[in-house]
Amino acid sequence: MEVAIFSLTFLVLAYYVMFSNIPHLYKIFLGMAAFLIVGLRYLHKTVFWLFYPDFGSKNPFSADSRVPRKPYEMDHRKRDAIIKQSFTVGKVQEQVYDAVVVGSGIGGMTVAAILSKIGKKVLVLEQHDQAGGCCHSFVDKNYEFDVGIHYIGEMDDGRYNRVLVDQLTDGQLEWAPLMNPFDKVAIGVGDDKREYPIFYDLQRFAKELKPLFPVEEHDAIDEYVRLVKEFSELPEVITAVLKLMPLPLTKLLLKMGIFKNELMKCQETTASVVKRLTSNKDLQTVFTYSWGDYGSEPEESSF
């Protein structure tokens, strides 16, 4: 019922803003009212607790939890004693937990860490013989193998992702820079095989890519780099909030001119933006090749 009331209020205000003949100043006022009534309430339930310790629920990141890097534990028996704890009813039947997380992959462990940071007692259950999900490792013939993530972007000091991961892990993860180029896109086989290097510096990415494509595609490469650079330089909170908002509310805010219209691309799919830039199939593939990293096909992922 509460959701229906707030949704109806938003729709009424949105109608007057977009379709009525009332003065422009009144439209701005009504638009801001819609934002305050619906938007702030939505954000309160989703992301405000990340940034404002006293706004609603307790903020798990209100204090810097980083501590000096501890030595690596090379003794597999000691490591297994932590990550390979077998489940027995006796271990939990006398315990009272605030939350039970099923699955110890990167998502489950992140949720468990956040809850524990606000004082909750958490039980994490895993059906495999060790914790970690796709981020676990295993030893075979004295060699250790990682089975999951091999690189993560936006982990420079001060970047939003780096800050979150440092706080989740108390600063215990170390990061090594990637090689440059760090990837290579290969299309075709045999004599028809084409290879395109991927550099993490956007300017070099464009410079190295242009000689491999016809001159008429150079503008598309420049525009793609410009869009990526523009989004990367935007406050990450703004783009995250716009993506979390319901689409009608985002459109309303953009229509009012509060944010640049380029931000509307965060509500478009990767494929739709790339296809507008170029019809060259190889170049489209280069622009979208990394979709496997974030798990959604270009036709479904947000640009």
PDB file of C-alpha atoms in Angstrom:
ATOM      1  CA  MET A   1       0.000   0.000   0.000  1.00  0.00           C
ATOM      2  CA  GLU A   2       2.802   2.373   0.919  1.00  0.00           C
ATOM      3  CA  VAL A   3       4.575   1.706  -2.385  1.00  0.00           C
ATOM      4  CA  ALA A   4       1.348   2.328  -4.310  1.00  0.00           C
ATOM      5  CA  ILE A   5       0.783   5.681  -2.591  1.00  0.00           C
ATOM      6  CA  PHE A   6       4.284   6.916  -3.301  1.00  0.00           C
ATOM      7  CA  SER A   7       4.129   5.673  -6.910  1.00  0.00           C
ATOM      8  CA  LEU A   8       0.782   7.401  -7.504  1.00  0.00           C
ATOM      9  CA  THR A   9       2.111  10.641  -6.028  1.00  0.00           C
ATOM     10  CA  PHE A  10       5.108  10.511  -8.323  1.00  0.00           C
ATOM     11  CA  LEU A  11       2.999   9.804 -11.426  1.00  0.00           C
ATOM     12  CA  VAL A  12       0.661  12.726 -10.706  1.00  0.00           C
ATOM     13  CA  LEU A  13       3.558  15.137 -10.240  1.00  0.00           C
ATOM     14  CA  ALA A  14       5.351  13.776 -13.303  1.00  0.00           C
ATOM     15  CA  TYR A  15       2.220  14.271 -15.429  1.00  0.00           C
ATOM     16  CA  TYR A  16       1.961  17.936 -14.469  1.00  0.00           C
ATOM     17  CA  VAL A  17       5.658  18.497 -15.122  1.00  0.00           C
ATOM     18  CA  MET A  18       5.735  16.915 -18.594  1.00  0.00           C
ATOM     19  CA  PHE A  19       2.288  17.567 -20.058  1.00  0.00           C
ATOM     20  CA  SER A  20       0.606  20.515 -18.356  1.00  0.00           C
ATOM     21  CA  ASN A  21       0.717  24.177 -19.461  1.00  0.00           C
ATOM     22  CA  ILE A  22       1.593  25.566 -16.044  1.00  0.00           C
ATOM     23  CA  PRO A  23       4.537  28.042 -15.848  1.00  0.00           C
ATOM     24  CA  HIS A  24       8.028  26.624 -16.142  1.00  0.00           C
ATOM     25  CA  LEU A  25       8.925  27.710 -12.607  1.00  0.00           C
ATOM     26  CA  TYR A  26       6.021  25.682 -11.197  1.00  0.00           C
ATOM     27  CA  LYS A  27       7.158  22.674 -13.224  1.00  0.00           C
ATOM     28  CA  ILE A  28      10.582  22.915 -11.641  1.00  0.00           C
ATOM     29  CA  PHE A  29       9.007  23.117  -8.198  1.00  0.00           C
ATOM     30  CA  LEU A  30       6.778  20.086  -8.842  1.00  0.00           C
ATOM     31  CA  GLY A  31       9.686  18.161 -10.296  1.00  0.00           C
ATOM     32  CA  MET A  32      11.742  18.798  -7.189  1.00  0.00           C
ATOM     33  CA  ALA A  33       8.771  17.768  -5.051  1.00  0.00           C
ATOM     34  CA  ALA A  34       8.533  14.485  -6.958  1.00  0.00           C
ATOM     35  CA  PHE A  35      12.226  13.953  -6.423  1.00  0.00           C
ATOM     36  CA  LEU A  36      11.973  14.639  -2.685  1.00  0.00           C
ATOM     37  CA  ILE A  37       8.894  12.503  -2.138  1.00  0.00           C
ATOM     38  CA  VAL A  38       9.903   9.473  -4.170  1.00  0.00           C
ATOM     39  CA  GLY A  39      13.591   9.773  -4.946  1.00  0.00           C
ATOM     40  CA  LEU A  40      14.918  10.497  -1.485  1.00  0.00           C
ATOM     41  CA  ARG A  41      12.792   7.782   0.053  1.00  0.00           C
ATOM     42  CA  TYR A  42      14.062   5.288  -2.520  1.00  0.00           C
ATOM     43  CA  LEU A  43      17.662   6.327  -1.986  1.00  0.00           C
ATOM     44  CA  HIS A  44      17.244   6.172   1.765  1.00  0.00           C
ATOM     45  CA  LYS A  45      16.439   2.484   1.447  1.00  0.00           C
ATOM     46  CA  THR A  46      19.270   1.746  -0.973  1.00  0.00           C
ATOM     47  CA  VAL A  47      22.426   3.839  -0.901  1.00  0.00           C
ATOM     48  CA  PHE A  48      22.306   6.768   1.573  1.00  0.00           C
ATOM     49  CA  TRP A  49      23.594   4.643   4.428  1.00  0.00           C
ATOM     50  CA  LEU A  50      26.878   4.309   2.513  1.00  0.00           C
ATOM     51  CA  PHE A  51      27.599   8.022   2.799  1.00  0.00           C
ATOM     52  CA  TYR A  52      25.720   9.346   5.836  1.00  0.00           C
ATOM     53  CA  PRO A  53      26.389   7.464   9.082  1.00  0.00           C
ATOM     54  CA  ASP A  54      23.436   8.934  10.955  1.00  0.00           C
ATOM     55  CA  PHE A  55      20.904   8.755   8.106  1.00  0.00           C
ATOM     56  CA  GLY A  56      18.730   5.712   8.806  1.00  0.00           C
ATOM     57  CA  SER A  57      20.653   2.480   9.396  1.00  0.00           C
ATOM     58  CA  LYS A  58      24.137   2.364  10.888  1.00  0.00           C
ATOM     59  CA  ASN A  59      26.906   3.036   8.380  1.00  0.00           C
ATOM     60  CA  PRO A  60      29.412   0.136   8.207  1.00  0.00           C
ATOM     61  CA  PHE A  61      31.979   2.480   6.643  1.00  0.00           C
ATOM     62  CA  SER A  62      31.738   5.371   9.114  1.00  0.00           C
ATOM     63  CA  ALA A  63      35.327   4.728  10.285  1.00  0.00           C
ATOM     64  CA  ASP A  64      38.428   3.755   8.328  1.00  0.00           C
ATOM     65  CA  SER A  65      38.992   0.066   9.109  1.00  0.00           C
ATOM     66  CA  ARG A  66      42.306  -0.345   7.278  1.00  0.00           C
ATOM     67  CA  VAL A  67      45.157  -1.819   9.281  1.00  0.00           C
ATOM     68  CA  PRO A  68      48.783  -2.572   8.281  1.00  0.00           C
ATOM     69  CA  ARG A  69      49.111  -5.488   5.882  1.00  0.00           C
ATOM     70  CA  LYS A  70      49.563  -8.764   7.770  1.00  0.00           C
ATOM     71  CA  PRO A  71      52.080 -11.386   6.548  1.00  0.00           C
ATOM     72  CA  TYR A  72      50.854 -13.923   4.033  1.00  0.00           C
ATOM     73  CA  GLU A  73      49.847 -17.244   5.548  1.00  0.00           C
ATOM     74  CA  MET A  74      51.692 -19.859   3.522  1.00  0.00           C
ATOM     75  CA  ASP A  75      50.812 -22.843   5.706  1.00  0.00           C
ATOM     76  CA  HIS A  76      47.915 -24.522   3.884  1.00  0.00           C
ATOM     77  CA  ARG A  77      46.815 -26.358   7.015  1.00  0.00           C
ATOM     78  CA  LYS A  78      46.293 -23.091   8.866  1.00  0.00           C
ATOM     79  CA  ARG A  79      44.500 -21.604   5.885  1.00  0.00           C
ATOM     80  CA  ASP A  80      42.276 -24.655   5.527  1.00  0.00           C
ATOM     81  CA  ALA A  81      41.348 -24.408   9.198  1.00  0.00           C
ATOM     82  CA  ILE A  82      39.627 -21.117   8.323  1.00  0.00           C
ATOM     83  CA  ILE A  83      38.254 -21.578   4.816  1.00  0.00           C
ATOM     84  CA  LYS A  84      37.399 -25.296   5.049  1.00  0.00           C
ATOM     85  CA  GLN A  85      35.376 -25.389   8.246  1.00  0.00           C
ATOM     86  CA  SER A  86      32.874 -28.222   7.883  1.00  0.00           C
ATOM     87  CA  PHE A  87      29.300 -27.710   8.997  1.00  0.00           C
ATOM     88  CA  THR A  88      27.783 -29.593  11.909  1.00  0.00           C
ATOM     89  CA  VAL A  89      24.484 -28.969  13.633  1.00  0.00           C
ATOM     90  CA  GLY A  90      26.285 -28.846  16.946  1.00  0.00           C
ATOM     91  CA  LYS A  91      28.226 -25.734  15.893  1.00  0.00           C
ATOM     92  CA  VAL A  92      25.104 -23.667  15.329  1.00  0.00           C
ATOM     93  CA  GLN A  93      22.192 -25.122  17.271  1.00  0.00           C
ATOM     94  CA  GLU A  94      22.967 -23.144  20.430  1.00  0.00           C
ATOM     95  CA  GLN A  95      23.758 -19.943  18.537  1.00  0.00           C
ATOM     96  CA  VAL A  96      21.471 -17.036  17.656  1.00  0.00           C
ATOM     97  CA  TYR A  97      22.295 -15.275  14.380  1.00  0.00           C
ATOM     98  CA  ASP A  98      21.048 -11.953  13.048  1.00  0.00           C
ATOM     99  CA  ALA A  99      21.509 -13.131   9.466  1.00  0.00           C
ATOM    100  CA  VAL A 100      22.248 -16.316   7.539  1.00  0.00           C
ATOM    101  CA  VAL A 101      24.022 -15.911   4.189  1.00  0.00           C
ATOM    102  CA  VAL A 102      23.760 -18.861   1.806  1.00  0.00           C
ATOM    103  CA  GLY A 103      26.797 -18.979  -0.468  1.00  0.00           C
ATOM    104  CA  SER A 104      30.316 -17.746   0.275  1.00  0.00           C
ATOM    105  CA  GLY A 105      31.108 -16.224  -3.111  1.00  0.00           C
ATOM    106  CA  ILE A 106      32.166 -12.616  -3.532  1.00  0.00           C
ATOM    107  CA  GLY A 107      28.578 -11.386  -3.125  1.00  0.00           C
ATOM    108  CA  GLY A 108      27.763 -13.468  -0.057  1.00  0.00           C
ATOM    109  CA  MET A 109      31.033 -12.630   1.662  1.00  0.00           C
ATOM    110  CA  THR A 110      30.573  -8.922   0.923  1.00  0.00           C
ATOM    111  CA  VAL A 111      27.107  -8.911   2.497  1.00  0.00           C
ATOM    112  CA  ALA A 112      28.393 -10.874   5.494  1.00  0.00           C
ATOM    113  CA  ALA A 113      31.304  -8.469   5.974  1.00  0.00           C
ATOM    114  CA  ILE A 114      29.040  -5.408   5.824  1.00  0.00           C
ATOM    115  CA  LEU A 115      26.584  -6.889   8.316  1.00  0.00           C
ATOM    116  CA  SER A 116      29.367  -7.858  10.705  1.00  0.00           C
ATOM    117  CA  LYS A 117      30.750  -4.315  10.545  1.00  0.00           C
ATOM    118  CA  ILE A 118      27.491  -2.958  11.977  1.00  0.00           C
ATOM    119  CA  GLY A 119      27.576  -5.457  14.826  1.00  0.00           C
ATOM    120  CA  LYS A 120      25.436  -8.234  13.407  1.00  0.00           C
ATOM    121  CA  LYS A 121      26.197 -11.883  14.067  1.00  0.00           C
ATOM    122  CA  VAL A 122      26.316 -13.638  10.691  1.00  0.00           C
ATOM    123  CA  LEU A 123      26.420 -17.289   9.663  1.00  0.00           C
ATOM    124  CA  VAL A 124      27.768 -18.015   6.148  1.00  0.00           C
ATOM    125  CA  LEU A 125      26.897 -21.399   4.649  1.00  0.00           C
ATOM    126  CA  GLU A 126      28.666 -22.948   1.656  1.00  0.00           C
ATOM    127  CA  GLN A 127      27.938 -26.267  -0.085  1.00  0.00           C
ATOM    128  CA  HIS A 128      31.494 -26.593  -1.456  1.00  0.00           C
ATOM    129  CA  ASP A 129      34.298 -27.915   0.748  1.00  0.00           C
ATOM    130  CA  GLN A 130      35.810 -24.438   1.094  1.00  0.00           C
ATOM    131  CA  ALA A 131      34.713 -20.817   1.124  1.00  0.00           C
ATOM    132  CA  GLY A 132      35.265 -18.401  -1.749  1.00  0.00           C
ATOM    133  CA  GLY A 133      32.909 -19.339  -4.565  1.00  0.00           C
ATOM    134  CA  CYS A 134      34.464 -18.356  -7.898  1.00  0.00           C
ATOM    135  CA  CYS A 135      37.217 -16.568  -5.965  1.00  0.00           C
ATOM    136  CA  HIS A 136      38.510 -19.657  -4.206  1.00  0.00           C
ATOM    137  CA  SER A 137      41.846 -21.298  -4.968  1.00  0.00           C
ATOM    138  CA  PHE A 138      43.040 -24.876  -4.878  1.00  0.00           C
ATOM    139  CA  VAL A 139      46.354 -26.728  -4.676  1.00  0.00           C
ATOM    140  CA  ASP A 140      47.320 -29.563  -7.003  1.00  0.00           C
ATOM    141  CA  LYS A 141      50.778 -31.178  -6.998  1.00  0.00           C
ATOM    142  CA  ASN A 142      52.126 -28.321  -4.863  1.00  0.00           C
ATOM    143  CA  TYR A 143      50.900 -25.664  -7.316  1.00  0.00           C
ATOM    144  CA  GLU A 144      48.213 -23.189  -6.287  1.00  0.00           C
ATOM    145  CA  PHE A 145      45.572 -22.168  -8.821  1.00  0.00           C
ATOM    146  CA  ASP A 146      43.093 -19.276  -8.795  1.00  0.00           C
ATOM    147  CA  VAL A 147      39.840 -20.125 -10.524  1.00  0.00           C
ATOM    148  CA  GLY A 148      38.052 -16.780 -10.587  1.00  0.00           C
ATOM    149  CA  ILE A 149      38.728 -13.119 -11.257  1.00  0.00           C
ATOM    150  CA  HIS A 150      41.980 -12.324 -13.048  1.00  0.00           C
ATOM    151  CA  TYR A 151      41.682  -8.542 -13.205  1.00  0.00           C
ATOM    152  CA  ILE A 152      39.539  -5.757 -11.754  1.00  0.00           C
ATOM    153  CA  GLY A 153      39.288  -2.202 -13.058  1.00  0.00           C
ATOM    154  CA  GLU A 154      39.154   1.152 -11.264  1.00  0.00           C
ATOM    155  CA  MET A 155      41.401   0.051  -8.404  1.00  0.00           C
ATOM    156  CA  ASP A 156      43.718   3.061  -8.356  1.00  0.00           C
ATOM    157  CA  ASP A 157      44.173   4.748  -4.983  1.00  0.00           C
ATOM    158  CA  GLY A 158      41.204   6.944  -4.180  1.00  0.00           C
ATOM    159  CA  ARG A 159      38.807   5.371  -6.691  1.00  0.00           C
ATOM    160  CA  TYR A 160      35.394   4.454  -5.348  1.00  0.00           C
ATOM    161  CA  ASN A 161      35.815   0.701  -5.924  1.00  0.00           C
ATOM    162  CA  ARG A 162      39.212   0.710  -4.233  1.00  0.00           C
ATOM    163  CA  VAL A 163      37.874   2.520  -1.172  1.00  0.00           C
ATOM    164  CA  LEU A 164      34.988   0.056  -0.788  1.00  0.00           C
ATOM    165  CA  VAL A 165      37.200  -3.019  -1.182  1.00  0.00           C
ATOM    166  CA  ASP A 166      39.803  -1.635   1.220  1.00  0.00           C
ATOM    167  CA  GLN A 167      37.121  -1.098   3.844  1.00  0.00           C
ATOM    168  CA  LEU A 168      35.526  -4.507   3.285  1.00  0.00           C
ATOM    169  CA  THR A 169      38.870  -6.274   3.673  1.00  0.00           C
ATOM    170  CA  ASP A 170      40.435  -3.963   6.285  1.00  0.00           C
ATOM    171  CA  GLY A 171      43.094  -3.086   3.703  1.00  0.00           C
ATOM    172  CA  GLN A 172      44.429  -6.626   3.445  1.00  0.00           C
ATOM    173  CA  LEU A 173      44.182  -7.020  -0.337  1.00  0.00           C
ATOM    174  CA  GLU A 174      47.191  -6.028  -2.415  1.00  0.00           C
ATOM    175  CA  TRP A 175      46.888  -4.878  -6.022  1.00  0.00           C
ATOM    176  CA  ALA A 176      49.376  -5.184  -8.890  1.00  0.00           C
ATOM    177  CA  PRO A 177      49.178  -3.045 -12.067  1.00  0.00           C
ATOM    178  CA  LEU A 178      48.174  -4.746 -15.298  1.00  0.00           C
ATOM    179  CA  MET A 179      50.443  -5.195 -18.280  1.00  0.00           C
ATOM    180  CA  ASN A 180      49.848  -2.747 -21.104  1.00  0.00           C
ATOM    181  CA  PRO A 181      48.222  -3.880 -23.372  1.00  0.00           C
ATOM    182  CA  PHE A 182      46.384  -6.002 -20.853  1.00  0.00           C
ATOM    183  CA  ASP A 183      44.070  -7.759 -23.339  1.00  0.00           C
ATOM    184  CA  LYS A 184      43.915  -8.635 -27.008  1.00  0.00           C
ATOM    185  CA  VAL A 185      40.724  -9.073 -29.033  1.00  0.00           C
ATOM    186  CA  ALA A 186      41.124 -11.827 -31.637  1.00  0.00           C
ATOM    187  CA  ILE A 187      38.494 -12.200 -34.372  1.00  0.00           C
ATOM    188  CA  GLY A 188      38.526 -14.899 -37.050  1.00  0.00           C
ATOM    189  CA  VAL A 189      40.933 -17.788 -37.598  1.00  0.00           C
ATOM    190  CA  GLY A 190      43.839 -18.608 -39.876  1.00  0.00           C
ATOM    191  CA  ASP A 191      44.614 -16.061 -42.556  1.00  0.00           C
ATOM    192  CA  ASP A 192      41.429 -14.175 -41.643  1.00  0.00           C
ATOM    193  CA  LYS A 193      42.482 -13.635 -38.014  1.00  0.00           C
ATOM    194  CA  ARG A 194      42.505 -10.009 -36.836  1.00  0.00           C
ATOM    195  CA  GLU A 195      43.966  -8.940 -33.508  1.00  0.00           C
ATOM    196  CA  TYR A 196      43.305  -5.687 -31.650  1.00  0.00           C
ATOM    197  CA  PRO A 197      45.332  -4.725 -28.526  1.00  0.00           C
ATOM    198  CA  ILE A 198      43.508  -3.215 -25.547  1.00  0.00           C
ATOM    199  CA  PHE A 199      45.336  -0.560 -23.516  1.00  0.00           C
ATOM    200  CA  TYR A 200      44.032   0.745 -20.215  1.00  0.00           C
ATOM    201  CA  ASP A 201      45.056   4.322 -21.080  1.00  0.00           C
ATOM    202  CA  LEU A 202      42.184   5.665 -23.203  1.00  0.00           C
ATOM    203  CA  GLN A 203      44.333   7.937 -25.358  1.00  0.00           C
ATOM    204  CA  ARG A 204      46.734   5.157 -26.211  1.00  0.00           C
ATOM    205  CA  PHE A 205      43.797   2.805 -26.765  1.00  0.00           C
ATOM    206  CA  ALA A 206      42.488   5.157 -29.467  1.00  0.00           C
ATOM    207  CA  LYS A 207      45.954   5.822 -30.929  1.00  0.00           C
ATOM    208  CA  GLU A 208      46.779   2.135 -31.325  1.00  0.00           C
ATOM    209  CA  LEU A 209      43.318   1.221 -32.612  1.00  0.00           C
ATOM    210  CA  LYS A 210      42.991   3.784 -35.410  1.00  0.00           C
ATOM    211  CA  PRO A 211      45.664   2.332 -37.747  1.00  0.00           C
ATOM    212  CA  LEU A 212      43.819  -1.005 -37.630  1.00  0.00           C
ATOM    213  CA  PHE A 213      40.533   0.454 -38.952  1.00  0.00           C
ATOM    214  CA  PRO A 214      39.510   2.545 -41.976  1.00  0.00           C
ATOM    215  CA  VAL A 215      39.782   6.323 -41.635  1.00  0.00           C
ATOM    216  CA  GLU A 216      35.988   6.686 -41.619  1.00  0.00           C
ATOM    217  CA  GLU A 217      35.885   4.796 -38.304  1.00  0.00           C
ATOM    218  CA  HIS A 218      38.282   7.129 -36.498  1.00  0.00           C
ATOM    219  CA  ASP A 219      35.522   9.518 -35.442  1.00  0.00           C
ATOM    220  CA  ALA A 220      33.633   6.603 -33.877  1.00  0.00           C
ATOM    221  CA  ILE A 221      36.742   5.631 -31.906  1.00  0.00           C
ATOM    222  CA  ASP A 222      37.207   9.209 -30.687  1.00  0.00           C
ATOM    223  CA  GLU A 223      33.546   9.499 -29.703  1.00  0.00           C
ATOM    224  CA  TYR A 224      33.618   6.184 -27.837  1.00  0.00           C
ATOM    225  CA  VAL A 225      36.706   7.289 -25.907  1.00  0.00           C
ATOM    226  CA  ARG A 226      35.081  10.646 -25.168  1.00  0.00           C
ATOM    227  CA  LEU A 227      31.953   8.981 -23.759  1.00  0.00           C
ATOM    228  CA  VAL A 228      33.929   6.548 -21.622  1.00  0.00           C
ATOM    229  CA  LYS A 229      36.171   9.355 -20.349  1.00  0.00           C
ATOM    230  CA  GLU A 230      33.187  11.590 -19.617  1.00  0.00           C
ATOM    231  CA  PHE A 231      31.487   8.895 -17.576  1.00  0.00           C
ATOM    232  CA  SER A 232      34.676   7.978 -15.739  1.00  0.00           C
ATOM    233  CA  GLU A 233      35.181  11.597 -14.674  1.00  0.00           C
ATOM    234  CA  LEU A 234      31.643  12.050 -13.384  1.00  0.00           C
ATOM    235  CA  PRO A 235      31.099  11.734  -9.633  1.00  0.00           C
ATOM    236  CA  GLU A 236      30.539   8.009  -9.256  1.00  0.00           C
ATOM    237  CA  VAL A 237      27.767   8.590  -6.749  1.00  0.00           C
ATOM    238  CA  ILE A 238      25.691  10.449  -9.361  1.00  0.00           C
ATOM    239  CA  THR A 239      25.917   7.728 -11.993  1.00  0.00           C
ATOM    240  CA  ALA A 240      25.242   5.022  -9.398  1.00  0.00           C
ATOM    241  CA  VAL A 241      22.164   6.858  -8.117  1.00  0.00           C
ATOM    242  CA  LEU A 242      20.827   7.447 -11.631  1.00  0.00           C
ATOM    243  CA  LYS A 243      21.183   3.753 -12.438  1.00  0.00           C
ATOM    244  CA  LEU A 244      19.458   2.753  -9.203  1.00  0.00           C
ATOM    245  CA  MET A 245      16.543   5.122  -9.729  1.00  0.00           C
ATOM    246  CA  PRO A 246      13.361   4.030 -11.506  1.00  0.00           C
ATOM    247  CA  LEU A 247      13.614   4.992 -15.184  1.00  0.00           C
ATOM    248  CA  PRO A 248      10.668   7.490 -15.080  1.00  0.00           C
ATOM    249  CA  LEU A 249      12.298   9.397 -12.211  1.00  0.00           C
ATOM    250  CA  THR A 250      15.660   9.527 -14.011  1.00  0.00           C
ATOM    251  CA  LYS A 251      13.978  10.808 -17.193  1.00  0.00           C
ATOM    252  CA  LEU A 252      12.182  13.475 -15.162  1.00  0.00           C
ATOM    253  CA  LEU A 253      15.389  14.755 -13.600  1.00  0.00           C
ATOM    254  CA  LEU A 254      17.151  14.842 -16.974  1.00  0.00           C
ATOM    255  CA  LYS A 255      14.188  16.586 -18.595  1.00  0.00           C
ATOM    256  CA  MET A 256      14.411  19.279 -15.933  1.00  0.00           C
ATOM    257  CA  GLY A 257      18.038  19.910 -16.914  1.00  0.00           C
ATOM    258  CA  ILE A 258      19.466  19.130 -13.481  1.00  0.00           C
ATOM    259  CA  PHE A 259      21.980  16.726 -15.024  1.00  0.00           C
ATOM    260  CA  LYS A 260      23.596  16.719 -18.456  1.00  0.00           C
ATOM    261  CA  ASN A 261      21.625  14.807 -21.065  1.00  0.00           C
ATOM    262  CA  GLU A 262      24.684  12.656 -21.785  1.00  0.00           C
ATOM    263  CA  LEU A 263      23.917  10.955 -18.481  1.00  0.00           C
ATOM    264  CA  MET A 264      20.838   9.471 -20.125  1.00  0.00           C
ATOM    265  CA  LYS A 265      23.192   6.963 -21.730  1.00  0.00           C
ATOM    266  CA  CYS A 266      23.387   5.212 -18.372  1.00  0.00           C
ATOM    267  CA  GLN A 267      19.781   4.207 -19.056  1.00  0.00           C
ATOM    268  CA  GLU A 268      20.654   2.902 -22.546  1.00  0.00           C
ATOM    269  CA  THR A 269      22.119  -0.473 -23.376  1.00  0.00           C
ATOM    270  CA  THR A 270      25.754  -0.798 -24.374  1.00  0.00           C
ATOM    271  CA  ALA A 271      24.735  -2.281 -27.731  1.00  0.00           C
ATOM    272  CA  SER A 272      22.403   0.610 -28.641  1.00  0.00           C
ATOM    273  CA  VAL A 273      25.076   3.239 -27.948  1.00  0.00           C
ATOM    274  CA  VAL A 274      27.821   1.346 -29.796  1.00  0.00           C
ATOM    275  CA  LYS A 275      25.638   0.632 -32.854  1.00  0.00           C
ATOM    276  CA  ARG A 276      24.935   4.353 -33.186  1.00  0.00           C
ATOM    277  CA  LEU A 277      28.663   5.042 -33.212  1.00  0.00           C
ATOM    278  CA  THR A 278      29.633   2.534 -35.905  1.00  0.00           C
ATOM    279  CA  SER A 279      28.314  -0.211 -38.166  1.00  0.00           C
ATOM    280  CA  ASN A 280      31.739  -1.873 -38.402  1.00  0.00           C
ATOM    281  CA  LYS A 281      31.287  -5.300 -36.785  1.00  0.00           C
ATOM    282  CA  ASP A 282      34.917  -5.655 -35.709  1.00  0.00           C
ATOM    283  CA  LEU A 283      34.888  -2.243 -34.051  1.00  0.00           C
ATOM    284  CA  GLN A 284      31.589  -3.023 -32.324  1.00  0.00           C
ATOM    285  CA  THR A 285      33.198  -6.198 -31.003  1.00  0.00           C
ATOM    286  CA  VAL A 286      36.238  -4.305 -29.709  1.00  0.00           C
ATOM    287  CA  PHE A 287      34.002  -1.768 -27.946  1.00  0.00           C
ATOM    288  CA  THR A 288      31.922  -4.492 -26.283  1.00  0.00           C
ATOM    289  CA  TYR A 289      34.342  -7.425 -25.960  1.00  0.00           C
ATOM    290  CA  SER A 290      34.619  -7.169 -22.165  1.00  0.00           C
ATOM    291  CA  TRP A 291      30.945  -7.897 -21.478  1.00  0.00           C
ATOM    292  CA  GLY A 292      31.962 -11.216 -19.939  1.00  0.00           C
ATOM    293  CA  ASP A 293      33.709  -9.298 -17.169  1.00  0.00           C
ATOM    294  CA  TYR A 294      30.479  -7.769 -15.913  1.00  0.00           C
ATOM    295  CA  GLY A 295      28.193 -10.677 -16.769  1.00  0.00           C
ATOM    296  CA  SER A 296      25.577  -9.033 -19.002  1.00  0.00           C
ATOM    297  CA  GLU A 297      25.401  -9.124 -22.772  1.00  0.00           C
ATOM    298  CA  PRO A 298      25.714  -5.756 -24.568  1.00  0.00           C
ATOM    299  CA  GLU A 299      22.016  -5.919 -25.465  1.00  0.00           C
ATOM    300  CA  GLU A 300      21.149  -6.032 -21.756  1.00  0.00           C
ATOM    301  CA  SER A 301      23.906  -4.099 -19.959  1.00  0.00           C
ATOM    302  CA  SER A 302      23.707  -0.416 -19.105  1.00  0.00           C
ATOM    303  CA  PHE A 303      26.235   1.747 -20.938  1.00  0.00           C
TER     304      PHE A 303
END
